Structures are given as structure tokens and as C-alpha cells.
Short mmCIF file of C-alpha atoms in Angstrom, two decimals:
data_model
loop_
_atom_site.label_atom_id
_atom_site.label_comp_id
_atom_site.label_asym_id
_atom_site.label_seq_id
_atom_site.Cartn_x
_atom_site.Cartn_y
_atom_site.Cartn_z
CA MET S 1 0.00 0.00 0.00
CA HIS S 2 1.23 3.49 -0.78
CA ARG S 3 1.38 6.56 1.43
CA LEU S 4 -2.04 7.78 2.54
CA THR S 5 -3.44 11.26 2.88
CA THR S 6 -3.51 12.36 6.52
CA GLN S 7 -7.30 12.28 6.77
CA THR S 8 -7.67 8.83 5.23
CA ALA S 9 -4.78 7.48 7.29
CA ARG S 10 -6.55 8.61 10.47
CA ARG S 11 -9.75 6.89 9.37
CA LEU S 12 -7.89 3.66 8.60
CA ALA S 13 -6.10 3.78 11.95
CA ALA S 14 -9.44 4.08 13.71
CA ALA S 15 -10.81 1.16 11.75
CA LYS S 16 -7.80 -0.97 12.69
CA SER S 17 -8.75 -0.67 16.34
CA SER S 18 -11.99 -2.51 15.62
CA ASN S 19 -12.19 -6.23 16.35
CA LYS S 20 -14.31 -6.88 13.24
CA LEU S 21 -11.55 -7.25 10.67
CA LEU S 22 -12.13 -10.86 9.61
CA LEU S 23 -14.33 -11.31 6.59
CA ARG S 24 -17.67 -12.97 7.09
CA SER S 25 -16.74 -15.66 4.60
CA SER S 26 -13.62 -16.46 6.59
CA ARG S 27 -15.67 -16.72 9.77
CA CYS S 28 -18.05 -19.09 8.02
CA PHE S 29 -15.12 -21.15 6.81
CA ALA S 30 -13.71 -21.34 10.33
CA SER S 31 -17.01 -22.43 11.82
CA ALA S 32 -16.98 -25.89 10.19
CA SER S 33 -16.75 -28.61 12.84
CA PRO S 34 -13.38 -30.38 12.57
CA THR S 35 -13.22 -34.10 13.16
CA SER S 36 -9.72 -34.05 14.64
CA TYR S 37 -7.02 -31.77 15.98
CA ASP S 38 -5.22 -31.93 12.64
CA ALA S 39 -8.38 -30.93 10.81
CA ALA S 40 -8.77 -27.97 13.13
CA ALA S 41 -5.21 -26.88 12.42
CA ILE S 42 -5.73 -27.18 8.69
CA ASN S 43 -8.98 -25.27 8.99
CA ASN S 44 -7.29 -22.42 10.84
CA GLU S 45 -4.54 -22.29 8.25
CA ASN S 46 -7.09 -22.13 5.44
CA THR S 47 -8.98 -19.38 7.25
CA ASN S 48 -5.81 -17.34 7.62
CA SER S 49 -5.03 -17.88 3.95
CA LEU S 50 -8.44 -16.59 2.91
CA THR S 51 -8.17 -13.59 5.21
CA LYS S 52 -4.77 -12.70 3.76
CA LEU S 53 -6.09 -13.18 0.23
CA PHE S 54 -9.01 -10.80 0.76
CA ASN S 55 -7.09 -8.38 3.04
CA PRO S 56 -3.38 -8.74 2.17
CA THR S 57 -2.28 -6.05 4.64
CA ASP S 58 -3.58 -4.41 7.79
CA ASP S 59 -4.29 -1.29 5.73
CA HIS S 60 -6.51 -3.30 3.40
CA ALA S 61 -8.39 -4.76 6.36
CA ALA S 62 -8.82 -1.30 7.86
CA LEU S 63 -9.99 0.12 4.53
CA ARG S 64 -12.61 -2.63 4.29
CA GLU S 65 -13.82 -1.96 7.80
CA MET S 66 -13.96 1.79 7.22
CA VAL S 67 -16.00 1.47 4.01
CA ARG S 68 -18.21 -1.27 5.44
CA SER S 69 -19.04 0.85 8.48
CA PHE S 70 -19.82 3.88 6.32
CA THR S 71 -21.96 1.76 4.01
CA GLU S 72 -24.00 0.33 6.88
CA ARG S 73 -24.50 3.78 8.39
CA GLU S 74 -24.99 6.00 5.34
CA VAL S 75 -25.54 3.96 2.17
CA GLU S 76 -27.90 1.18 3.23
CA PRO S 77 -30.71 3.38 4.63
CA GLN S 78 -31.17 5.36 1.40
CA ALA S 79 -30.73 2.69 -1.27
CA LEU S 80 -34.35 1.63 -1.76
CA GLU S 81 -35.72 5.19 -1.84
CA TYR S 82 -33.35 6.42 -4.53
CA ASN S 83 -33.82 3.25 -6.58
CA ARG S 84 -37.58 3.77 -6.59
CA SER S 85 -37.37 7.43 -7.54
CA GLU S 86 -34.59 6.90 -10.13
CA THR S 87 -32.66 9.80 -8.64
CA PHE S 88 -28.99 10.26 -7.82
CA ASN S 89 -28.03 10.94 -4.20
CA SER S 90 -25.39 13.55 -4.99
CA SER S 91 -25.10 14.76 -1.39
CA LEU S 92 -24.18 11.27 -0.22
CA PHE S 93 -21.85 10.77 -3.17
CA ARG S 94 -19.93 13.91 -2.22
CA LYS S 95 -19.26 12.35 1.20
CA PHE S 96 -17.00 9.89 -0.63
CA GLY S 97 -14.71 12.87 -1.25
CA SER S 98 -12.18 14.47 1.05
CA GLN S 99 -14.09 17.66 1.86
CA ASN S 100 -15.70 18.28 5.25
CA GLY S 101 -14.42 15.11 6.88
CA GLY S 102 -15.56 12.88 4.00
CA LEU S 103 -14.49 9.31 3.42
CA GLY S 104 -11.66 10.31 1.07
CA ILE S 105 -12.08 7.56 -1.54
CA LEU S 106 -13.07 9.48 -4.69
CA GLY S 107 -9.39 9.84 -5.50
CA LEU S 108 -8.48 6.40 -4.21
CA THR S 109 -5.76 5.73 -6.81
CA ALA S 110 -4.74 9.35 -7.42
CA PRO S 111 -1.47 10.86 -6.14
CA ASP S 112 -1.83 12.46 -2.73
CA GLU S 113 0.09 15.55 -3.82
CA PHE S 114 -2.84 16.37 -6.12
CA GLY S 115 -5.56 15.66 -3.57
CA GLY S 116 -5.88 11.89 -3.99
CA THR S 117 -5.64 9.10 -1.44
CA GLY S 118 -2.46 7.66 -2.92
CA LEU S 119 -3.45 3.99 -3.26
CA PRO S 120 -2.70 2.91 -6.86
CA ASP S 121 -3.72 -0.54 -5.73
CA ALA S 122 -6.21 -2.88 -7.44
CA THR S 123 -6.95 -4.67 -4.18
CA ALA S 124 -8.03 -1.43 -2.53
CA VAL S 125 -10.23 -0.73 -5.58
CA SER S 126 -11.81 -4.18 -5.25
CA ILE S 127 -12.48 -3.79 -1.54
CA VAL S 128 -14.28 -0.46 -1.93
CA HIS S 129 -16.44 -1.66 -4.82
CA GLU S 130 -17.36 -4.90 -3.09
CA GLU S 131 -18.40 -3.15 0.11
CA LEU S 132 -20.43 -0.38 -1.54
CA SER S 133 -22.24 -2.82 -3.83
CA TYR S 134 -23.33 -4.91 -0.88
CA SER S 135 -25.91 -2.19 -0.16
CA ASP S 136 -26.26 -0.06 -3.30
CA PRO S 137 -24.77 -1.23 -6.60
CA ALA S 138 -26.20 1.78 -8.43
CA LEU S 139 -24.44 4.31 -6.23
CA CYS S 140 -21.31 2.19 -6.56
CA LEU S 141 -21.60 2.29 -10.34
CA SER S 142 -21.52 6.09 -10.22
CA TYR S 143 -18.53 5.82 -7.90
CA LEU S 144 -16.78 3.52 -10.40
CA ALA S 145 -17.41 5.90 -13.31
CA HIS S 146 -15.97 8.78 -11.32
CA SER S 147 -13.09 7.17 -9.42
CA ILE S 148 -11.89 4.64 -12.02
CA LEU S 149 -12.98 5.82 -15.46
CA LEU S 150 -12.20 9.48 -14.73
CA VAL S 151 -9.86 9.88 -11.75
CA ASN S 152 -7.67 6.81 -12.27
CA ASN S 153 -7.41 7.43 -16.00
CA LEU S 154 -6.25 11.00 -15.37
CA ALA S 155 -3.88 9.85 -12.62
CA VAL S 156 -2.12 7.49 -15.02
CA ASN S 157 -2.16 9.53 -18.23
CA ALA S 158 -2.37 13.27 -17.45
CA ASN S 159 0.61 15.58 -17.01
CA ASP S 160 1.37 17.41 -13.78
CA GLY S 161 -0.25 20.61 -14.97
CA GLN S 162 -3.49 18.80 -15.74
CA LEU S 163 -3.37 16.93 -12.45
CA ALA S 164 -2.92 20.18 -10.54
CA ARG S 165 -5.79 21.78 -12.45
CA PHE S 166 -8.39 19.03 -12.53
CA MET S 167 -7.62 16.50 -9.80
CA PRO S 168 -8.38 18.41 -6.56
CA GLY S 169 -12.04 19.04 -7.42
CA ILE S 170 -12.79 15.49 -8.51
CA CYS S 171 -11.04 14.09 -5.43
CA ASP S 172 -12.67 16.33 -2.85
CA GLY S 173 -16.17 15.79 -4.25
CA SER S 174 -16.90 19.32 -5.39
CA LYS S 175 -16.98 18.07 -8.99
CA ILE S 176 -18.61 14.86 -10.25
CA GLY S 177 -17.94 13.31 -13.63
CA GLY S 178 -17.09 10.28 -15.66
CA MET S 179 -15.84 9.05 -19.02
CA CYS S 180 -17.34 9.10 -22.53
CA MET S 181 -16.51 6.21 -24.82
CA SER S 182 -19.66 4.43 -26.11
CA GLU S 183 -21.83 5.93 -28.84
CA PRO S 184 -25.31 5.20 -30.20
CA ASN S 185 -23.78 2.90 -32.83
CA ALA S 186 -20.44 2.02 -31.24
CA GLY S 187 -20.47 0.03 -28.01
CA THR S 188 -18.37 -3.12 -28.00
CA ASP S 189 -16.94 -1.97 -31.35
CA VAL S 190 -15.49 1.06 -29.61
CA LEU S 191 -12.92 1.79 -32.32
CA GLY S 192 -15.84 2.32 -34.66
CA MET S 193 -16.63 5.59 -32.87
CA LYS S 194 -17.64 8.58 -35.02
CA THR S 195 -17.12 11.42 -32.55
CA ASN S 196 -14.22 13.41 -33.93
CA ALA S 197 -11.92 16.26 -33.00
CA VAL S 198 -10.24 18.39 -35.65
CA TYR S 199 -7.18 20.49 -34.89
CA ASP S 200 -7.48 24.25 -35.38
CA SER S 201 -3.95 25.60 -35.82
CA GLU S 202 -4.96 29.24 -35.49
CA ARG S 203 -6.46 28.67 -32.03
CA ASP S 204 -4.10 25.82 -31.06
CA GLY S 205 -6.94 23.56 -30.05
CA PHE S 206 -9.38 20.91 -31.20
CA ILE S 207 -13.00 21.27 -32.29
CA LEU S 208 -15.01 18.36 -30.89
CA ASN S 209 -18.22 17.07 -32.51
CA GLY S 210 -20.28 13.97 -31.88
CA THR S 211 -22.58 12.11 -29.52
CA LYS S 212 -21.80 9.77 -26.63
CA MET S 213 -24.32 7.31 -25.19
CA TRP S 214 -24.90 5.46 -21.90
CA ILE S 215 -22.70 7.90 -19.97
CA THR S 216 -22.80 7.29 -16.23
CA ASN S 217 -22.95 10.60 -14.31
CA GLY S 218 -23.61 12.29 -17.64
CA THR S 219 -26.25 14.41 -15.93
CA LEU S 220 -26.83 14.86 -12.21
CA THR S 221 -30.10 16.78 -12.52
CA GLY S 222 -31.59 15.56 -15.79
CA LYS S 223 -30.87 18.90 -17.47
CA GLU S 224 -27.24 19.99 -17.00
CA THR S 225 -24.22 17.86 -17.72
CA GLY S 226 -21.93 16.55 -15.02
CA ASP S 227 -18.87 18.59 -14.12
CA LEU S 228 -15.91 16.91 -15.83
CA PHE S 229 -15.42 14.13 -18.38
CA LEU S 230 -12.71 12.30 -20.22
CA VAL S 231 -13.94 12.01 -23.81
CA TYR S 232 -12.49 9.71 -26.48
CA ALA S 233 -12.65 11.03 -30.04
CA ARG S 234 -11.26 10.19 -33.46
CA THR S 235 -8.40 12.50 -34.44
CA GLY S 236 -6.86 10.64 -37.37
CA THR S 237 -7.95 8.83 -40.51
CA GLU S 238 -5.07 6.43 -41.18
CA LYS S 239 -5.89 3.83 -38.51
CA ARG S 240 -8.97 2.81 -36.53
CA SER S 241 -6.86 3.33 -33.42
CA ASP S 242 -6.22 7.04 -34.15
CA ILE S 243 -8.05 8.06 -30.99
CA THR S 244 -7.25 10.88 -28.55
CA GLN S 245 -8.71 11.59 -25.11
CA PHE S 246 -9.78 15.06 -24.03
CA VAL S 247 -10.95 16.73 -20.85
CA VAL S 248 -14.36 18.34 -21.35
CA GLU S 249 -15.76 20.54 -18.60
CA GLY S 250 -19.40 21.14 -17.80
CA GLY S 251 -20.52 24.54 -19.02
CA MET S 252 -18.30 24.57 -22.10
CA GLU S 253 -20.09 26.08 -25.08
CA GLY S 254 -21.61 23.37 -27.27
CA PHE S 255 -21.53 20.66 -24.58
CA ASN S 256 -25.07 19.58 -23.66
CA VAL S 257 -27.27 16.76 -22.44
CA GLY S 258 -29.06 15.02 -25.29
CA GLN S 259 -31.33 13.08 -22.97
CA LYS S 260 -31.38 11.46 -19.57
CA ILE S 261 -31.89 7.70 -19.95
CA THR S 262 -34.78 6.60 -17.72
CA ASP S 263 -36.81 3.45 -17.07
CA LYS S 264 -33.73 1.23 -16.95
CA LEU S 265 -34.02 -2.37 -15.76
CA GLY S 266 -31.50 -1.78 -12.97
CA MET S 267 -28.91 0.64 -11.60
CA ARG S 268 -31.77 3.12 -11.38
CA ALA S 269 -30.12 5.36 -8.79
CA SER S 270 -27.12 5.90 -11.07
CA PRO S 271 -27.77 8.63 -13.66
CA THR S 272 -27.23 7.72 -17.32
CA ALA S 273 -27.29 10.16 -20.21
CA GLU S 274 -26.66 10.86 -23.86
CA LEU S 275 -24.17 13.71 -24.22
CA VAL S 276 -23.85 15.91 -27.30
CA PHE S 277 -20.78 17.87 -28.45
CA GLU S 278 -21.31 20.60 -31.03
CA ASN S 279 -18.16 22.49 -32.00
CA VAL S 280 -16.74 22.31 -28.47
CA PHE S 281 -13.36 24.05 -28.42
CA LEU S 282 -10.64 22.29 -26.39
CA PRO S 283 -7.25 24.02 -25.91
CA ALA S 284 -4.45 21.65 -26.91
CA LYS S 285 -2.11 22.59 -24.07
CA THR S 286 -4.57 21.94 -21.25
CA HIS S 287 -7.33 19.62 -22.44
CA VAL S 288 -5.55 16.95 -24.51
CA VAL S 289 -4.61 14.02 -22.25
CA GLY S 290 -1.60 12.04 -23.44
CA ASP S 291 -0.44 11.85 -27.03
CA VAL S 292 -2.60 12.76 -29.99
CA ASN S 293 -3.76 9.50 -31.64
CA GLY S 294 -2.34 7.60 -28.66
CA ALA S 295 -5.37 7.05 -26.44
CA THR S 296 -6.21 3.50 -27.48
CA LEU S 297 -3.56 2.12 -25.13
CA CYS S 298 -4.88 4.34 -22.31
CA MET S 299 -8.37 3.05 -23.02
CA MET S 300 -7.39 -0.62 -22.92
CA ARG S 301 -5.28 -0.22 -19.78
CA ASN S 302 -8.13 1.47 -17.92
CA LEU S 303 -10.59 -1.17 -19.13
CA GLU S 304 -8.58 -3.75 -17.17
CA ILE S 305 -9.09 -2.09 -13.79
CA GLU S 306 -12.68 -1.21 -14.72
CA ARG S 307 -13.41 -4.89 -15.28
CA VAL S 308 -11.80 -5.83 -11.97
CA ALA S 309 -13.94 -3.20 -10.22
CA LEU S 310 -17.09 -4.51 -11.92
CA ALA S 311 -16.19 -8.04 -10.80
CA ALA S 312 -15.84 -6.69 -7.27
CA MET S 313 -19.30 -5.18 -7.54
CA ALA S 314 -20.59 -8.61 -8.55
CA VAL S 315 -18.97 -10.17 -5.48
CA GLY S 316 -20.68 -7.58 -3.26
CA ILE S 317 -24.05 -8.32 -4.87
CA ALA S 318 -23.56 -12.07 -4.40
CA ARG S 319 -22.54 -11.70 -0.75
CA ARG S 320 -25.63 -9.65 0.04
CA SER S 321 -27.89 -12.06 -1.85
CA LEU S 322 -26.44 -14.96 0.14
CA ASP S 323 -26.93 -13.15 3.43
CA GLU S 324 -30.55 -12.42 2.56
CA MET S 325 -31.41 -15.95 1.46
CA ILE S 326 -29.66 -17.54 4.45
CA ALA S 327 -31.47 -15.24 6.89
CA TYR S 328 -34.84 -15.87 5.26
CA ALA S 329 -34.35 -19.64 5.04
CA SER S 330 -33.32 -19.75 8.70
CA ASP S 331 -36.44 -17.94 9.91
CA ARG S 332 -39.14 -19.36 7.64
CA PRO S 333 -40.95 -22.50 8.89
CA ALA S 334 -42.70 -24.72 6.34
CA PHE S 335 -44.40 -28.14 6.22
CA GLY S 336 -43.78 -28.77 9.90
CA LYS S 337 -40.05 -27.99 9.74
CA SER S 338 -38.58 -25.11 11.74
CA SER S 339 -36.77 -23.63 8.75
CA LEU S 340 -36.28 -24.00 5.03
CA PHE S 341 -32.86 -25.49 5.68
CA GLY S 342 -34.62 -28.82 6.15
CA PHE S 343 -35.40 -29.04 2.42
CA GLY S 344 -32.94 -30.40 -0.12
CA GLN S 345 -33.97 -27.95 -2.84
CA ILE S 346 -33.15 -24.99 -0.59
CA GLN S 347 -29.90 -26.61 0.53
CA LYS S 348 -28.89 -26.87 -3.13
CA HIS S 349 -29.63 -23.20 -3.83
CA ILE S 350 -27.69 -21.98 -0.81
CA SER S 351 -24.71 -24.32 -1.00
CA GLU S 352 -24.15 -23.82 -4.74
CA SER S 353 -24.46 -20.07 -4.30
CA TYR S 354 -21.86 -20.02 -1.54
CA ALA S 355 -19.42 -22.16 -3.53
CA GLU S 356 -19.77 -19.98 -6.63
CA TYR S 357 -19.46 -16.79 -4.57
CA MET S 358 -16.27 -18.00 -2.92
CA ALA S 359 -14.82 -19.11 -6.26
CA GLY S 360 -15.49 -15.68 -7.71
CA LYS S 361 -14.16 -13.86 -4.68
CA CYS S 362 -10.95 -15.87 -4.67
CA TYR S 363 -10.47 -15.28 -8.41
CA LEU S 364 -11.09 -11.56 -7.91
CA TYR S 365 -8.56 -11.03 -5.12
CA ALA S 366 -5.96 -13.35 -6.63
CA MET S 367 -6.17 -11.20 -9.77
CA ALA S 368 -6.29 -7.85 -7.96
CA ASN S 369 -3.42 -8.62 -5.59
CA GLY S 370 -1.04 -9.08 -8.52
CA LEU S 371 -2.28 -6.27 -10.79
CA ASP S 372 -0.07 -3.22 -11.33
CA LEU S 373 -2.28 -0.33 -12.45
CA SER S 374 0.54 1.27 -14.41
CA THR S 375 0.91 -1.77 -16.69
CA TYR S 376 -1.18 -3.21 -19.50
CA GLY S 377 -1.53 -6.63 -21.07
CA ASN S 378 -3.49 -8.16 -18.17
CA GLY S 379 -6.61 -8.62 -20.25
CA LEU S 380 -7.02 -12.39 -20.05
CA ASP S 381 -7.84 -12.44 -16.36
CA ALA S 382 -9.42 -8.99 -16.28
CA ASP S 383 -11.89 -10.36 -18.84
CA GLY S 384 -12.07 -13.71 -17.10
CA VAL S 385 -12.84 -12.48 -13.62
CA LYS S 386 -15.59 -10.17 -14.82
CA LEU S 387 -17.04 -12.84 -17.11
CA TYR S 388 -17.29 -15.31 -14.24
CA CYS S 389 -18.33 -12.97 -11.44
CA ALA S 390 -21.00 -11.07 -13.39
CA THR S 391 -22.98 -14.18 -14.26
CA MET S 392 -22.29 -15.67 -10.83
CA ALA S 393 -23.83 -12.62 -9.12
CA LYS S 394 -26.92 -12.70 -11.33
CA ASN S 395 -27.39 -16.42 -10.65
CA VAL S 396 -26.93 -16.05 -6.88
CA ALA S 397 -29.45 -13.18 -6.79
CA ASP S 398 -31.85 -15.28 -8.86
CA ARG S 399 -31.55 -18.17 -6.39
CA ALA S 400 -32.14 -15.75 -3.51
CA ILE S 401 -35.42 -14.68 -5.12
CA GLN S 402 -36.36 -18.33 -5.59
CA VAL S 403 -35.63 -19.20 -1.95
CA MET S 404 -37.61 -16.21 -0.71
CA GLY S 405 -40.54 -16.75 -3.07
CA GLY S 406 -43.03 -13.90 -3.26
CA TYR S 407 -41.09 -11.86 -0.73
CA GLY S 408 -37.98 -12.05 -2.86
CA TYR S 409 -39.99 -10.68 -5.78
CA CYS S 410 -40.81 -7.48 -3.87
CA GLY S 411 -38.58 -4.43 -3.59
CA GLU S 412 -38.66 -4.25 0.19
CA TYR S 413 -36.63 -7.46 0.41
CA THR S 414 -33.65 -6.15 -1.60
CA VAL S 415 -32.80 -9.19 -3.72
CA GLU S 416 -35.02 -8.27 -6.67
CA ARG S 417 -33.10 -4.99 -6.94
CA LEU S 418 -29.79 -6.83 -6.73
CA TRP S 419 -30.93 -9.21 -9.49
CA ARG S 420 -31.85 -6.28 -11.74
CA ASP S 421 -28.62 -4.46 -10.96
CA ALA S 422 -26.51 -7.57 -11.58
CA LYS S 423 -27.68 -7.88 -15.17
CA LEU S 424 -25.82 -4.73 -16.19
CA LEU S 425 -22.53 -6.38 -15.21
CA GLU S 426 -22.94 -8.78 -18.15
CA ILE S 427 -23.19 -5.77 -20.50
CA GLY S 428 -21.34 -2.72 -19.17
CA GLY S 429 -17.55 -2.55 -19.24
CA GLY S 430 -17.57 -5.25 -21.91
CA THR S 431 -20.32 -7.70 -22.81
CA ASN S 432 -19.96 -11.38 -21.98
CA GLU S 433 -19.56 -11.98 -25.70
CA SER S 434 -16.65 -9.54 -25.93
CA HIS S 435 -14.96 -11.31 -23.03
CA HIS S 436 -15.36 -14.63 -24.84
CA LYS S 437 -13.75 -13.16 -27.94
CA ASN S 438 -10.89 -11.52 -26.06
CA MET S 439 -10.12 -14.54 -23.92
CA ALA S 440 -10.23 -16.99 -26.82
CA ARG S 441 -7.83 -14.73 -28.74
CA ASP S 442 -5.40 -14.54 -25.81
CA LEU S 443 -5.58 -18.28 -25.10
CA HIS S 444 -5.01 -19.05 -28.77
CA LYS S 445 -1.78 -17.06 -28.53
CA LEU S 446 -0.44 -19.67 -26.12
CA ASP S 447 0.18 -21.73 -29.26
CA GLY S 448 0.60 -25.06 -27.53
CA ASN S 449 2.07 -23.75 -24.28
CA LYS S 450 0.36 -25.17 -21.23
CA LEU S 451 -1.39 -23.17 -18.52
CA GLU S 452 0.38 -23.00 -15.18
#
């Protein structure tokens, strides 16, 4: 773990003093009844291994406890209300920032000298997304768009002048934004984008035109745009990869909301919009991020950590779904039995869900613990962990609804919302089909070499 900001370090130190640092899954693993002293020793060793996998350092454990405590206190009570109204809780979101004693996680991976937390650490990213999604995946999705697609991308690719100019506001929570890549006719085929930026030599800047679709945090009110966005646009004609990324600020002339996307299946408390760019002027010295025509590499590198974060969201959804179905099955009598645990069909739903959840969680943290955010070429397992965890979460939520019957079908009991939210994880950040294509390509490159 890297050096922390003073405020976040104090919060982590306070969390370390808590006795609740072991993960619930580790506690469950430890509770199995051993048949011998040797079995007990093995069980303890396995428990310690899982704890170290999910929380490799004391700082990771403290970060988990800090975010979990905040989520229980602040996020959980509001989740159902904002889902029903399809509105974004911007005041709560700003508490993720560093202003006014906030949590200090909006700039989780950003350098502390520019207002960030200073944790360029995929495990920390996974922990935060898992914990927030346990209660409110939609709010977490907006957090991902801001902290990973915007802040982390800038942290890795922007120059010091841009970091000094743009980073403090998006880390402290005074500005909320995201990233613009997809278009009405270019989603998975992202290099087929039509949005373009043409260089104006007289003004030493680019003129941006085009439309971006499905933009998380694109509008916070339904009328005005969000505050700050990284926008990918075509700047060359020789190659499909002649893409450049730009900073576009809310309020710039020609930058407007096309429409707020409503009536979504899930993630209803996360705002989604179409954004329109009409002759938006962007000064070359301050608003071009990285090299002209060189953003494709930046895009692919950031997609890797995005997919890890989405897998972490899936793990959080699955953990909550398991907790809900276990609690319901424990309390519900039926056919003369004291609980639903007396029925083989229910046992199958719960046991398979736990096994799949633990498989996904272990894959996630094994991947995250070894991922360097400054590198690229980690696509096989970034694709793989999201491919597995996204469908796993949807299936676990589906089983939770089945176990809970009519209650599970109603919003008050949480799991129907989790099921709806989980579906997006098979689409956003790369469809399942794109993961299949990418993984098959990378595995084919092994050319006879065996997996380790």
C-alpha cells in the first residue's frame, strides 16, 4: 500500500482498532466442525489464507472496515428510496470525497500531492467496490465511473499541470464526472466511434463534434451535464486506433445533455445520459490528455481495472444475496419444519451459491493482488474475472429470489433490486460476448504452451 493522505490514514487507523476485521466468509469457513485436531489446524490455516487473500495487509483490512461501516450507516438506509425514484443521491456521493471530513475515496488511486488518497492498488479498488455494492450497486456504479474511469485514468495519463488543475475538485467531491466512450452505434466496437476532434492551428486547439451514449454521471439533474469528463474522439484517418482523449468541462459552449436515460431495468439510482458535443473548443495545451492519436492504449489499460472493479461489484451483490437468502431460510418454517434449511432444494440453492461466490471472490482477489495499475496486457484475467463474477452474481441473486418466493420478488426485500442491478454487469464494461472473444484470442496465442 502506498502513502495515505492524513485524513484517510486517520480513518484507517481508527478502523484498525476494531475487532471486526475478519471477513464474514472467513468466519463461516472457520465455523466448520473439525473431526480431529489436525483438521482444526488445517482449517485455521485455510482461514488465515483466505483472510490474507481478501485483506493482504492491515491497511486493506482497515480500509474494508472503514468502508463497510460507512456503508452500513450511510448507504444502506437510502438505497431503496433512490432506486424507486430513479434519482442520484449527490449529497451522499460527495461524502466519498475528502471535503468536510468525508471518506476520502473518490481519489483512491490518485497521487496524494494532487488531492488523492495515494493507493494505486487494485486490491483497494476491489475492496471499496465490493463493500459499496453490498448495499447499493447503483451508487457504486456512479462511484466507479468517477473514481476509475475518470480519476484513475487521469492519474495514469495526465501531465502534472493537468493533475494540478483538474484533480483536486474530482477528489474532494466538489466536482462529479465520468468518461465518454460508447456511442449510439459504437459500443463493443469502440474503435468504430464517429465522434471526432479536428485540430485548429490558429487557435491551437481541437474542435469536438459527436454524440456519446450510456454515460454514467452524464447528468446529475436531468438537465445539465456533469462537471468533468474524459472524452475519447477520433483524431486521425489512417488507422482505426487514431483516438485521442480530451478533458471536457461542464458549461463549455456546445456541450449539452441530449437526454437522460430513464426506465432502466436496474442501476436506477445511477444517472445515465446521452451527451452531445457541437463544436466544443478544447485548448491543446490543457485539455488533450496524453499523445494525440495515442489514447487506445490508455483506453485498454483502464478497461482492465474497470473490469476488476465490476467483478468486485458482482462479489458484493452475491454476498448480500447470500446473506438475505440464508437469513430468510433460517427464519421461515414450512411443512412442519422449523426452517427451510430442512429441504434439499433450498440446501442446493444456498450451497451452490456459496461455492460460486467464494470461487469468484478468490479469483477476484488473486487477480487484484497481482495487478499493477501502471501496466497493460493483463486482459485475459481482467476479462475472465468479470465474465465469471458477473454471471455468478446474477445467478446467486436469482436463487435468492427463488428461496424467498413472493417476498424475494418485492422491492422491500432487496434481492429483486440486486438481481436487476446484476444484469448490467454482463453488459457494461464489456459484454460477456466480448470477453469470450478476447479470452479466446489470448488463449489461442499460447500456441501449444500449457497453462500453469
